[in-house]
């Protein structure tokens, strides 16, 4: 009798341990996104439209600017946001804002306000602030830029950029592939050939 009671208790103990282990595994797995870092919901390449306001005046009223925004992972709840060519008038500057902290959940990931300063040879000092959110693969972001004029750094120009876009890839490839094709292409009978020299 004692032997049977021991086996019954042992079987119950094993069953409880088994279900507890499965429950722990579920919390760390991929069921509905639990256990994943927030970065998995935002990292990637976004086809975006930029509305640019200079001192409150909409410079893109007739047509927003098409640009790609790139979001790269730093860790599970932190990303880097970059734009290859942020154009002001005819000059452009690439910018990268790192250390953007993510908050929220899978339904709405918030990009906490993050600031950086870059130096551009033509545009001078640019103080850049990025904030926004990503909901269902759609990004809404505000980029505020204070440009300190190169000739007179105390003179500033305030630029606000409203970004809306859709994630087209979960990879953020912001390489400049134009350099791959740069070269001299002499014409031949059959088309063009590349002479890298």
mmCIF file of C-alpha atoms in Angstrom:
data_model
loop_
_atom_site.group_PDB
_atom_site.id
_atom_site.type_symbol
_atom_site.label_atom_id
_atom_site.label_comp_id
_atom_site.label_asym_id
_atom_site.label_seq_id
_atom_site.Cartn_x
_atom_site.Cartn_y
_atom_site.Cartn_z
ATOM 1 C CA UNK A 1 0.000 0.000 0.000
ATOM 2 C CA UNK A 2 2.798 2.398 0.928
ATOM 3 C CA UNK A 3 4.629 1.474 -2.260
ATOM 4 C CA UNK A 4 1.569 2.279 -4.401
ATOM 5 C CA UNK A 5 1.050 5.589 -2.581
ATOM 6 C CA UNK A 6 4.730 6.463 -3.179
ATOM 7 C CA UNK A 7 4.399 5.727 -6.929
ATOM 8 C CA UNK A 8 1.210 7.805 -7.137
ATOM 9 C CA UNK A 9 2.846 10.776 -5.403
ATOM 10 C CA UNK A 10 5.924 10.419 -7.622
ATOM 11 C CA UNK A 11 3.740 10.383 -10.777
ATOM 12 C CA UNK A 12 1.806 13.498 -9.623
ATOM 13 C CA UNK A 13 5.060 15.313 -8.822
ATOM 14 C CA UNK A 14 6.493 14.502 -12.276
ATOM 15 C CA UNK A 15 3.276 15.631 -13.998
ATOM 16 C CA UNK A 16 3.221 18.964 -12.151
ATOM 17 C CA UNK A 17 6.916 19.564 -12.970
ATOM 18 C CA UNK A 18 6.301 18.743 -16.646
ATOM 19 C CA UNK A 19 3.430 21.227 -16.996
ATOM 20 C CA UNK A 20 5.337 23.921 -15.106
ATOM 21 C CA UNK A 21 8.304 23.481 -17.471
ATOM 22 C CA UNK A 22 6.050 23.750 -20.523
ATOM 23 C CA UNK A 23 4.471 26.889 -19.131
ATOM 24 C CA UNK A 24 7.910 28.480 -18.621
ATOM 25 C CA UNK A 25 8.939 27.557 -22.169
ATOM 26 C CA UNK A 26 5.805 29.198 -23.579
ATOM 27 C CA UNK A 27 6.641 32.504 -21.889
ATOM 28 C CA UNK A 28 10.090 32.566 -23.467
ATOM 29 C CA UNK A 29 9.005 31.321 -26.877
ATOM 30 C CA UNK A 30 7.401 32.931 -29.873
ATOM 31 C CA UNK A 31 3.748 32.603 -28.946
ATOM 32 C CA UNK A 32 2.205 35.918 -29.985
ATOM 33 C CA UNK A 33 5.458 37.841 -29.606
ATOM 34 C CA UNK A 34 5.898 37.399 -25.864
ATOM 35 C CA UNK A 35 9.551 37.165 -24.920
ATOM 36 C CA UNK A 36 10.710 38.949 -28.105
ATOM 37 C CA UNK A 37 12.500 42.262 -27.907
ATOM 38 C CA UNK A 38 10.594 45.297 -29.140
ATOM 39 C CA UNK A 39 13.255 45.815 -31.794
ATOM 40 C CA UNK A 40 11.845 42.884 -33.802
ATOM 41 C CA UNK A 41 8.712 44.962 -34.459
ATOM 42 C CA UNK A 42 10.558 48.036 -35.768
ATOM 43 C CA UNK A 43 13.939 47.055 -37.260
ATOM 44 C CA UNK A 44 14.061 47.284 -41.039
ATOM 45 C CA UNK A 45 13.770 49.524 -44.080
ATOM 46 C CA UNK A 46 10.807 51.884 -44.462
ATOM 47 C CA UNK A 47 9.531 53.478 -47.665
ATOM 48 C CA UNK A 48 8.590 56.894 -46.338
ATOM 49 C CA UNK A 49 7.110 60.245 -47.254
ATOM 50 C CA UNK A 50 8.648 63.336 -45.643
ATOM 51 C CA UNK A 51 6.788 66.590 -45.045
ATOM 52 C CA UNK A 52 9.321 69.353 -44.360
ATOM 53 C CA UNK A 53 8.471 72.549 -42.469
ATOM 54 C CA UNK A 54 10.983 75.409 -42.386
ATOM 55 C CA UNK A 55 10.171 77.855 -39.596
ATOM 56 C CA UNK A 56 6.582 76.549 -39.755
ATOM 57 C CA UNK A 57 6.210 76.931 -43.536
ATOM 58 C CA UNK A 58 5.424 73.693 -45.430
ATOM 59 C CA UNK A 59 8.097 73.325 -48.126
ATOM 60 C CA UNK A 60 6.554 70.097 -49.413
ATOM 61 C CA UNK A 61 2.928 71.177 -49.666
ATOM 62 C CA UNK A 62 2.691 70.202 -53.329
ATOM 63 C CA UNK A 63 4.628 66.937 -53.058
ATOM 64 C CA UNK A 64 6.152 65.133 -50.054
ATOM 65 C CA UNK A 65 9.716 63.862 -50.423
ATOM 66 C CA UNK A 66 10.179 60.109 -50.879
ATOM 67 C CA UNK A 67 13.001 58.735 -48.753
ATOM 68 C CA UNK A 68 13.927 55.490 -47.088
ATOM 69 C CA UNK A 69 14.354 55.385 -43.323
ATOM 70 C CA UNK A 70 16.605 52.680 -41.896
ATOM 71 C CA UNK A 71 16.158 51.299 -38.369
ATOM 72 C CA UNK A 72 18.926 49.037 -37.044
ATOM 73 C CA UNK A 73 19.046 47.045 -33.827
ATOM 74 C CA UNK A 74 21.391 47.940 -30.974
ATOM 75 C CA UNK A 75 19.828 45.555 -28.482
ATOM 76 C CA UNK A 76 16.366 44.111 -27.859
ATOM 77 C CA UNK A 77 14.893 47.465 -26.771
ATOM 78 C CA UNK A 78 17.190 50.008 -28.454
ATOM 79 C CA UNK A 79 17.696 51.000 -32.094
ATOM 80 C CA UNK A 80 19.558 53.363 -34.419
ATOM 81 C CA UNK A 81 17.579 55.477 -36.903
ATOM 82 C CA UNK A 82 19.272 56.741 -40.060
ATOM 83 C CA UNK A 83 18.392 58.707 -43.163
ATOM 84 C CA UNK A 84 20.848 58.596 -46.059
ATOM 85 C CA UNK A 85 20.134 62.047 -47.486
ATOM 86 C CA UNK A 86 18.381 64.646 -45.372
ATOM 87 C CA UNK A 87 18.067 67.536 -47.858
ATOM 88 C CA UNK A 88 17.910 71.189 -46.889
ATOM 89 C CA UNK A 89 17.605 73.377 -49.995
ATOM 90 C CA UNK A 90 20.146 71.874 -52.425
ATOM 91 C CA UNK A 91 22.501 70.466 -49.786
ATOM 92 C CA UNK A 92 22.032 67.114 -48.165
ATOM 93 C CA UNK A 93 23.349 65.407 -45.065
ATOM 94 C CA UNK A 94 23.118 61.807 -43.957
ATOM 95 C CA UNK A 95 22.287 61.476 -40.290
ATOM 96 C CA UNK A 96 22.197 58.716 -37.729
ATOM 97 C CA UNK A 97 20.598 58.881 -34.297
ATOM 98 C CA UNK A 98 21.677 56.028 -32.031
ATOM 99 C CA UNK A 99 20.497 54.909 -28.626
ATOM 100 C CA UNK A 100 16.782 55.322 -29.384
ATOM 101 C CA UNK A 101 14.989 53.544 -26.541
ATOM 102 C CA UNK A 102 11.863 51.530 -27.367
ATOM 103 C CA UNK A 103 8.834 51.268 -25.094
ATOM 104 C CA UNK A 104 5.325 49.870 -25.398
ATOM 105 C CA UNK A 105 4.347 46.482 -26.781
ATOM 106 C CA UNK A 106 3.902 44.657 -30.083
ATOM 107 C CA UNK A 107 0.728 46.602 -30.904
ATOM 108 C CA UNK A 108 2.481 49.987 -30.582
ATOM 109 C CA UNK A 109 6.220 50.471 -30.176
ATOM 110 C CA UNK A 110 7.195 53.979 -29.068
ATOM 111 C CA UNK A 111 10.539 55.477 -30.104
ATOM 112 C CA UNK A 112 11.480 57.658 -27.152
ATOM 113 C CA UNK A 113 12.705 61.183 -27.901
ATOM 114 C CA UNK A 114 16.444 61.014 -28.591
ATOM 115 C CA UNK A 115 18.878 63.807 -29.492
ATOM 116 C CA UNK A 116 22.191 64.003 -31.311
ATOM 117 C CA UNK A 117 24.397 66.649 -32.932
ATOM 118 C CA UNK A 118 26.218 66.288 -36.245
ATOM 119 C CA UNK A 119 28.686 68.567 -38.000
ATOM 120 C CA UNK A 120 28.247 69.093 -41.732
ATOM 121 C CA UNK A 121 30.856 70.916 -43.857
ATOM 122 C CA UNK A 122 28.230 72.939 -45.759
ATOM 123 C CA UNK A 123 25.245 73.050 -43.399
ATOM 124 C CA UNK A 124 27.101 73.664 -40.146
ATOM 125 C CA UNK A 125 25.959 72.200 -36.822
ATOM 126 C CA UNK A 126 22.711 70.237 -36.860
ATOM 127 C CA UNK A 127 20.975 69.460 -33.560
ATOM 128 C CA UNK A 128 18.647 66.547 -34.362
ATOM 129 C CA UNK A 129 15.802 65.164 -32.236
ATOM 130 C CA UNK A 130 13.911 62.003 -33.237
ATOM 131 C CA UNK A 131 10.683 60.583 -31.757
ATOM 132 C CA UNK A 132 7.719 58.556 -32.983
ATOM 133 C CA UNK A 133 6.063 55.171 -33.012
ATOM 134 C CA UNK A 134 5.522 52.053 -35.122
ATOM 135 C CA UNK A 135 2.079 50.455 -35.338
ATOM 136 C CA UNK A 136 1.403 47.444 -37.573
ATOM 137 C CA UNK A 137 4.486 48.008 -39.783
ATOM 138 C CA UNK A 138 3.657 51.730 -40.152
ATOM 139 C CA UNK A 139 6.029 54.384 -38.835
ATOM 140 C CA UNK A 140 5.072 57.887 -37.735
ATOM 141 C CA UNK A 141 8.104 59.899 -36.786
ATOM 142 C CA UNK A 142 9.002 63.505 -36.105
ATOM 143 C CA UNK A 143 12.513 64.744 -36.805
ATOM 144 C CA UNK A 144 13.312 68.195 -35.449
ATOM 145 C CA UNK A 145 16.474 69.852 -36.734
ATOM 146 C CA UNK A 146 18.005 73.078 -35.460
ATOM 147 C CA UNK A 147 20.551 74.260 -38.005
ATOM 148 C CA UNK A 148 23.253 76.607 -36.731
ATOM 149 C CA UNK A 149 24.420 78.630 -39.714
ATOM 150 C CA UNK A 150 28.083 78.005 -40.660
ATOM 151 C CA UNK A 151 28.803 81.746 -41.005
ATOM 152 C CA UNK A 152 27.048 82.707 -37.753
ATOM 153 C CA UNK A 153 26.435 79.752 -35.384
ATOM 154 C CA UNK A 154 24.232 81.853 -33.097
ATOM 155 C CA UNK A 155 21.786 82.249 -36.003
ATOM 156 C CA UNK A 156 19.544 79.190 -36.231
ATOM 157 C CA UNK A 157 16.943 77.785 -38.578
ATOM 158 C CA UNK A 158 14.252 75.415 -37.269
ATOM 159 C CA UNK A 159 13.236 72.516 -39.474
ATOM 160 C CA UNK A 160 10.537 69.968 -38.643
ATOM 161 C CA UNK A 161 10.138 66.792 -40.662
ATOM 162 C CA UNK A 162 7.025 64.627 -40.380
ATOM 163 C CA UNK A 163 7.714 61.075 -41.544
ATOM 164 C CA UNK A 164 5.090 58.467 -42.448
ATOM 165 C CA UNK A 165 6.067 55.161 -43.969
ATOM 166 C CA UNK A 166 5.640 51.419 -44.292
ATOM 167 C CA UNK A 167 8.185 48.745 -43.435
ATOM 168 C CA UNK A 168 9.170 46.987 -46.675
ATOM 169 C CA UNK A 169 11.907 44.794 -45.210
ATOM 170 C CA UNK A 170 12.956 43.504 -41.815
ATOM 171 C CA UNK A 171 16.564 44.224 -42.804
ATOM 172 C CA UNK A 172 18.069 47.712 -42.754
ATOM 173 C CA UNK A 173 20.451 47.927 -45.690
ATOM 174 C CA UNK A 174 21.512 51.568 -46.017
ATOM 175 C CA UNK A 175 24.649 50.912 -48.084
ATOM 176 C CA UNK A 176 25.328 53.311 -50.949
ATOM 177 C CA UNK A 177 25.426 50.981 -53.938
ATOM 178 C CA UNK A 178 26.174 53.798 -56.392
ATOM 179 C CA UNK A 179 29.884 53.304 -55.626
ATOM 180 C CA UNK A 180 29.670 49.718 -56.904
ATOM 181 C CA UNK A 181 28.745 50.934 -60.388
ATOM 182 C CA UNK A 182 31.104 53.910 -60.488
ATOM 183 C CA UNK A 183 33.631 53.648 -63.298
ATOM 184 C CA UNK A 184 34.346 54.298 -66.936
ATOM 185 C CA UNK A 185 32.160 52.336 -69.372
ATOM 186 C CA UNK A 186 33.497 52.540 -72.948
ATOM 187 C CA UNK A 187 31.109 51.578 -75.710
ATOM 188 C CA UNK A 188 31.801 48.412 -77.708
ATOM 189 C CA UNK A 189 30.044 46.676 -80.590
ATOM 190 C CA UNK A 190 28.010 44.596 -78.157
ATOM 191 C CA UNK A 191 27.132 47.297 -75.629
ATOM 192 C CA UNK A 192 29.182 48.637 -72.749
ATOM 193 C CA UNK A 193 32.088 47.208 -70.804
ATOM 194 C CA UNK A 194 33.434 48.414 -67.506
ATOM 195 C CA UNK A 195 37.020 49.577 -67.224
ATOM 196 C CA UNK A 196 37.625 49.986 -63.481
ATOM 197 C CA UNK A 197 41.079 51.461 -64.111
#
